[in-house]
PDB file of C-alpha atoms and ligand atoms in Angstrom:
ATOM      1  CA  UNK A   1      31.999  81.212 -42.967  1.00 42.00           C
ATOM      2  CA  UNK A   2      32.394  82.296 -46.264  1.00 43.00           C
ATOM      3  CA  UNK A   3      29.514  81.777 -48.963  1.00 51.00           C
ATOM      4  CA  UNK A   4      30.736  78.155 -51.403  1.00 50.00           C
ATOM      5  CA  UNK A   5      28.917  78.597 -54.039  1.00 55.00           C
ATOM      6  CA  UNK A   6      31.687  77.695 -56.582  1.00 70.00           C
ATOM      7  CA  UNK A   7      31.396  74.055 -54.691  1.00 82.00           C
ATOM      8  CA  UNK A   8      34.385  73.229 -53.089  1.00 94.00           C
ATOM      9  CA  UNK A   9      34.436  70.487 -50.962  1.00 97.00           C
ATOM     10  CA  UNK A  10      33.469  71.594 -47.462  1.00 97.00           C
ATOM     11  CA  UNK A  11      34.244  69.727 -43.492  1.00 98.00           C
ATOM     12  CA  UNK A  12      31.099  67.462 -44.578  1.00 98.00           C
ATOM     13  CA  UNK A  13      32.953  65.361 -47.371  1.00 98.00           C
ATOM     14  CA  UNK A  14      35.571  64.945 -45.038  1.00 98.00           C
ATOM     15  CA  UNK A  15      33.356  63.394 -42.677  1.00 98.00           C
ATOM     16  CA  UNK A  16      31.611  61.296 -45.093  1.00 98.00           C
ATOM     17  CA  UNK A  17      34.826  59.845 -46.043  1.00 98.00           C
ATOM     18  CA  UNK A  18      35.937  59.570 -42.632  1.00 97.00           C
ATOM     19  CA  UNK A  19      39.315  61.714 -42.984  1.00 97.00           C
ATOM     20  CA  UNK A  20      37.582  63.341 -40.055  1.00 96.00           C
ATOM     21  CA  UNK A  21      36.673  60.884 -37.451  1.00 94.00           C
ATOM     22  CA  UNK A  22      33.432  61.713 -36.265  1.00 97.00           C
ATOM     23  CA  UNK A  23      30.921  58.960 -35.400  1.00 98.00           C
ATOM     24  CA  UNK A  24      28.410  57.999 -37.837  1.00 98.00           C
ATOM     25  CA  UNK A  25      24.950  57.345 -37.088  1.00 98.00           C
ATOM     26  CA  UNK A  26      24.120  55.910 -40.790  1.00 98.00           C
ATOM     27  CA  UNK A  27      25.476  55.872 -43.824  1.00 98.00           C
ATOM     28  CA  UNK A  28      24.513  54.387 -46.839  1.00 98.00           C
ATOM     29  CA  UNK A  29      25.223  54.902 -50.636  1.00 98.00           C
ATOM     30  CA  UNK A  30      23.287  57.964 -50.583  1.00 98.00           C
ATOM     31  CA  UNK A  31      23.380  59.692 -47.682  1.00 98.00           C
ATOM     32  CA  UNK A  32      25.149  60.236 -44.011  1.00 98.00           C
ATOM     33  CA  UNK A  33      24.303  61.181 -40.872  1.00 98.00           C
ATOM     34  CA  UNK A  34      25.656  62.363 -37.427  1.00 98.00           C
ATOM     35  CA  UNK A  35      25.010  64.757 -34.618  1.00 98.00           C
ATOM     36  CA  UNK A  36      25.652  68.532 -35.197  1.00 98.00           C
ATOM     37  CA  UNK A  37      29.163  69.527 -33.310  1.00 98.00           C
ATOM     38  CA  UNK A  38      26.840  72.670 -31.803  1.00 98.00           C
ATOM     39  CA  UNK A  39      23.507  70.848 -31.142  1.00 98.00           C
ATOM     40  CA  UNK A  40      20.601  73.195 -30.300  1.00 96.00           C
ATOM     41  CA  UNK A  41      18.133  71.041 -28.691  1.00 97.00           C
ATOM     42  CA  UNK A  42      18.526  67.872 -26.609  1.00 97.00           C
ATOM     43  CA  UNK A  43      18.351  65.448 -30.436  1.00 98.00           C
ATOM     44  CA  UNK A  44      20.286  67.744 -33.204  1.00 98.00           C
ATOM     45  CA  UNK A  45      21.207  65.520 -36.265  1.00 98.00           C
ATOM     46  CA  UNK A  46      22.354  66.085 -39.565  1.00 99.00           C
ATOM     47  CA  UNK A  47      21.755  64.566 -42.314  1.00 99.00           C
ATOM     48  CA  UNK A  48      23.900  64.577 -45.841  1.00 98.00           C
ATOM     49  CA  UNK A  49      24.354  64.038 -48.913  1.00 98.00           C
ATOM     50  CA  UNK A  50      27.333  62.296 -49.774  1.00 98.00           C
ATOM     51  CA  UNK A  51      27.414  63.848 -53.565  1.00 98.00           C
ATOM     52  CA  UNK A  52      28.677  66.967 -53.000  1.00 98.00           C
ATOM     53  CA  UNK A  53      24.967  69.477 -53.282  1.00 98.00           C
ATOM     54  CA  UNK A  54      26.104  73.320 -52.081  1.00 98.00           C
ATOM     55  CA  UNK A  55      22.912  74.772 -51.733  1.00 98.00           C
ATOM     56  CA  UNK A  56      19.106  73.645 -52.281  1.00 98.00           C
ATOM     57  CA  UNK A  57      19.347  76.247 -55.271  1.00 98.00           C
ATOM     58  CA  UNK A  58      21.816  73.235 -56.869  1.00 98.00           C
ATOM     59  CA  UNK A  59      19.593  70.403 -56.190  1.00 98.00           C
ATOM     60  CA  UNK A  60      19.467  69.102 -59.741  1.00 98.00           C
ATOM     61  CA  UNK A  61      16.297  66.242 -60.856  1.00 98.00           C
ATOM     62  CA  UNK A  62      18.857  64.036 -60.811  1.00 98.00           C
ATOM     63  CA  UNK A  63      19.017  64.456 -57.106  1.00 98.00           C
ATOM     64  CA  UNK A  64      15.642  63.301 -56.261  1.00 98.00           C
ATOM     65  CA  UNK A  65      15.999  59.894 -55.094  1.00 98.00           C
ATOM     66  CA  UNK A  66      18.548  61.419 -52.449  1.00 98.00           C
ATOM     67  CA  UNK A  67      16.425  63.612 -51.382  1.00 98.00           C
ATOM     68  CA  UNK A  68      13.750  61.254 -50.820  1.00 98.00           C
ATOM     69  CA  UNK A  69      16.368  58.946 -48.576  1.00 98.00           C
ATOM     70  CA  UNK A  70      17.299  62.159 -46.501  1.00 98.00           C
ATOM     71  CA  UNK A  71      13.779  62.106 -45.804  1.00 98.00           C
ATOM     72  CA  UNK A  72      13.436  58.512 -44.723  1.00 98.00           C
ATOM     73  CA  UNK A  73      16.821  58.564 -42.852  1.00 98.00           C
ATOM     74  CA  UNK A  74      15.481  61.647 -41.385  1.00 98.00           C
ATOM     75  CA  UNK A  75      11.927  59.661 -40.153  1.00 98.00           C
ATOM     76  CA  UNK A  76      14.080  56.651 -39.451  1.00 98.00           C
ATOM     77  CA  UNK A  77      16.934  58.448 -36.877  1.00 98.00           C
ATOM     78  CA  UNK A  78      13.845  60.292 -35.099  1.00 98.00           C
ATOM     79  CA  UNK A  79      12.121  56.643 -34.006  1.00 98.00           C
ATOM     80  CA  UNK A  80      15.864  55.889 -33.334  1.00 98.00           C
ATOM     81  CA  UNK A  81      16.259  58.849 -31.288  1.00 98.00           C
ATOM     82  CA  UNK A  82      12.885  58.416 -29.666  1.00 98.00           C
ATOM     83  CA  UNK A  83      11.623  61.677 -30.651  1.00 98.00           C
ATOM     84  CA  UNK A  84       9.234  60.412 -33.305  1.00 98.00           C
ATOM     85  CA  UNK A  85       5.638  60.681 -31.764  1.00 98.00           C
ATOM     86  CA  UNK A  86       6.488  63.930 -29.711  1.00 98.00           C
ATOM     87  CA  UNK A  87       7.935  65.844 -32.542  1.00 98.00           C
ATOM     88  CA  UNK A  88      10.710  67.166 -34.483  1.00 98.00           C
ATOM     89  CA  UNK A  89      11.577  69.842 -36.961  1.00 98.00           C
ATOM     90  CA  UNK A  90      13.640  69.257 -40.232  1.00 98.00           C
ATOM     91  CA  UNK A  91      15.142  72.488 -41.565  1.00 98.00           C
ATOM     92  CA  UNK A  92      17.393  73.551 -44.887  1.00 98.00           C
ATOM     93  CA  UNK A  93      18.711  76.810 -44.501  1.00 98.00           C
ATOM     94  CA  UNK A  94      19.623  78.252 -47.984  1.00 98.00           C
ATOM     95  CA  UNK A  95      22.419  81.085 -48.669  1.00 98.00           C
ATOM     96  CA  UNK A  96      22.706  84.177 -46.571  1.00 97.00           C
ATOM     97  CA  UNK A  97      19.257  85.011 -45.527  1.00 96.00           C
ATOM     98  CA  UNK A  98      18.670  81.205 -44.615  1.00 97.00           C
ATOM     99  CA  UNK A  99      21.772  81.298 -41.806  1.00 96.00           C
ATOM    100  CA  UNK A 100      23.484  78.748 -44.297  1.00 98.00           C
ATOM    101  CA  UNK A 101      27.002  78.482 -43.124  1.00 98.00           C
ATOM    102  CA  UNK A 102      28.447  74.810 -44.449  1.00 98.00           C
ATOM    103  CA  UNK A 103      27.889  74.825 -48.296  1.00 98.00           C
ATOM    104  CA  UNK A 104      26.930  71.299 -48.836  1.00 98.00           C
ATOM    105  CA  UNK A 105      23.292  70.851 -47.750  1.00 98.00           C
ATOM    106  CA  UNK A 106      22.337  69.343 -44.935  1.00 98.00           C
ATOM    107  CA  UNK A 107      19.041  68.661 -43.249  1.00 98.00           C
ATOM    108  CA  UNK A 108      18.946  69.716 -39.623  1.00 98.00           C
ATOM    109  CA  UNK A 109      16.605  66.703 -37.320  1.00 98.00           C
ATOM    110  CA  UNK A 110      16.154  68.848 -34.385  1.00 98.00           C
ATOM    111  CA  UNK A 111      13.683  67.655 -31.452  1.00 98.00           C
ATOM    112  CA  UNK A 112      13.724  65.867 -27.673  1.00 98.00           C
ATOM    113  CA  UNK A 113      11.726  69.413 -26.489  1.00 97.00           C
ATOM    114  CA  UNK A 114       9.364  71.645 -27.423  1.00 96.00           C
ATOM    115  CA  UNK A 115      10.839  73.917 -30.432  1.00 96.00           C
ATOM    116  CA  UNK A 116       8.316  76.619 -29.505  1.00 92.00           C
ATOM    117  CA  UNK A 117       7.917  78.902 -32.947  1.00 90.00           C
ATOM    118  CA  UNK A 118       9.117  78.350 -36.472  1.00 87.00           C
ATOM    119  CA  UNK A 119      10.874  81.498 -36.468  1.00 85.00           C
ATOM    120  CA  UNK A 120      11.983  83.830 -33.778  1.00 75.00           C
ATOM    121  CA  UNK A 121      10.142  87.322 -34.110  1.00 67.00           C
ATOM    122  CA  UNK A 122      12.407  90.152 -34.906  1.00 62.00           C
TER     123      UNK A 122
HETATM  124  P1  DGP B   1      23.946  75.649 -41.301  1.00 53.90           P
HETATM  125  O1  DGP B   1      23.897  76.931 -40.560  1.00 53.90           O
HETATM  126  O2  DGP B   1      22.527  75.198 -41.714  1.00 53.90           O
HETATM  127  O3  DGP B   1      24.899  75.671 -42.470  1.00 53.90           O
HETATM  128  O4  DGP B   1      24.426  74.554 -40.259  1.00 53.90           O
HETATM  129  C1  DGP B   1      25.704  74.014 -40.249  1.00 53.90           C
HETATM  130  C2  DGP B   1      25.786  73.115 -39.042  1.00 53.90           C
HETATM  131  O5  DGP B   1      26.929  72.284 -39.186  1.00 53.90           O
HETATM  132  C3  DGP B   1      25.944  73.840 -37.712  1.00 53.90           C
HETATM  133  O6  DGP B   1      24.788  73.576 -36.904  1.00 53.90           O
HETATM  134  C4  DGP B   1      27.172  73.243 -37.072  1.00 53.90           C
HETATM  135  C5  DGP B   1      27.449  72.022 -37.909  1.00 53.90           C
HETATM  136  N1  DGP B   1      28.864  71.722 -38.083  1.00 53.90           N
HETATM  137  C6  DGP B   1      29.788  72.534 -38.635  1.00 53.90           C
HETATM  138  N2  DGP B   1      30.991  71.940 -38.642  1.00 53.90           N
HETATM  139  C7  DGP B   1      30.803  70.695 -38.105  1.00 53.90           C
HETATM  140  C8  DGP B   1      31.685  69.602 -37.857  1.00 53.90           C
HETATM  141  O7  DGP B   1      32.885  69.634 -38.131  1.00 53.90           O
HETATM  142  N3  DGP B   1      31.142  68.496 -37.290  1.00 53.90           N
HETATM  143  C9  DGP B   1      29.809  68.417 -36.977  1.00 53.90           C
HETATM  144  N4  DGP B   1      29.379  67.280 -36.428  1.00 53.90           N
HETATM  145  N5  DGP B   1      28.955  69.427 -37.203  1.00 53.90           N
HETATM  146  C10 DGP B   1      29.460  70.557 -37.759  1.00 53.90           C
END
C-alpha cells in the first residue's frame, strides 16, 4: 500500500464511521476497536484512533489523552479476550521500515499463544 503521509482518510475512518460494516468491539469518543481482517495469532485486535493520526511521527501533545485510552482499551480488550495474565504484545509499526501499511495508526493487541521473539532474526 502506498505510503499516506499527506493524511488522507484511509479504510480505518470508514470503519469508525461504520460506512464499512465491520463489527466493533468498543468504541468510545476517543478511540475504536475491532479484530484485524488478517489476524496473526489466535487474539489479533486493533485498536484506533478515531481522529484521523497517520503515523506515530504525527502524534501531536494534543493527542495524549488518546493515547492513554488506546492503552486502557488495549488492557481492557485483553481481560476481555482472556489473554491478560498469559500475555500479549502491543505493537505500532511506523513508515516503511516499521511494515506500516494503513496510514492512520493503529495499535496491534496480539496474544492467545506464545509470540516467541520480538523480532524475527534476519
Ligand atoms: P500495519 O502493517 O501495522 O499498517 O497493519 C495494518 C493492519 O490492518 C493489517 O494487520 C491488516 C489490517 N487491515 C487492513 N485493512 C483492514 C480492514 O479493512 N479491516 C480490518 N478489520 N483490518 C484491516
Amino acid at each position: 500500500m502506498a505510503d499516506n503521509n499527506a493524511g488522507e482518510e484511509t479504510i480505518f475512518s470508514k470503519i469508525i464511521r461504520q460506512e464499512i460494516p465491520t463489527p466493533l468491539l468498543f468504541q468510545d469518543d476517543l478511540v475504536t476497536a475491532f479484530r484485524d481482517i488478517t489476524p496473526q495469532a489466535s487474539s489479533h485486535i486493533l485498536i484506533i484512533p478515531n481522529k484521523l493520526i497517520p503515523t506515530v511521527n504525527d502524534i501531536k501533545q494534543e493527542d495524549e489523552l488518546t493515547m492513554g485510552r488506546m492503552f486502557t482499551v488495549a488492557k481492557q480488550l485483553a481481560q476481555a479476550e482472556g489473554i491478560a495474565e498469559d500475555g500479549y504484545r502491543l505493537i505500532m509499526n511506523c513508515n516503511q521500515h516499521g511494515g506500516q501499511e494503513v496510514y492512520h495508526i493503529h495499535m496491534h493487541l496480539v496474544g492467545g499463544q506464545p509470540l516467541g521473539r520480538m523480532l524475527n532474526p534476519k
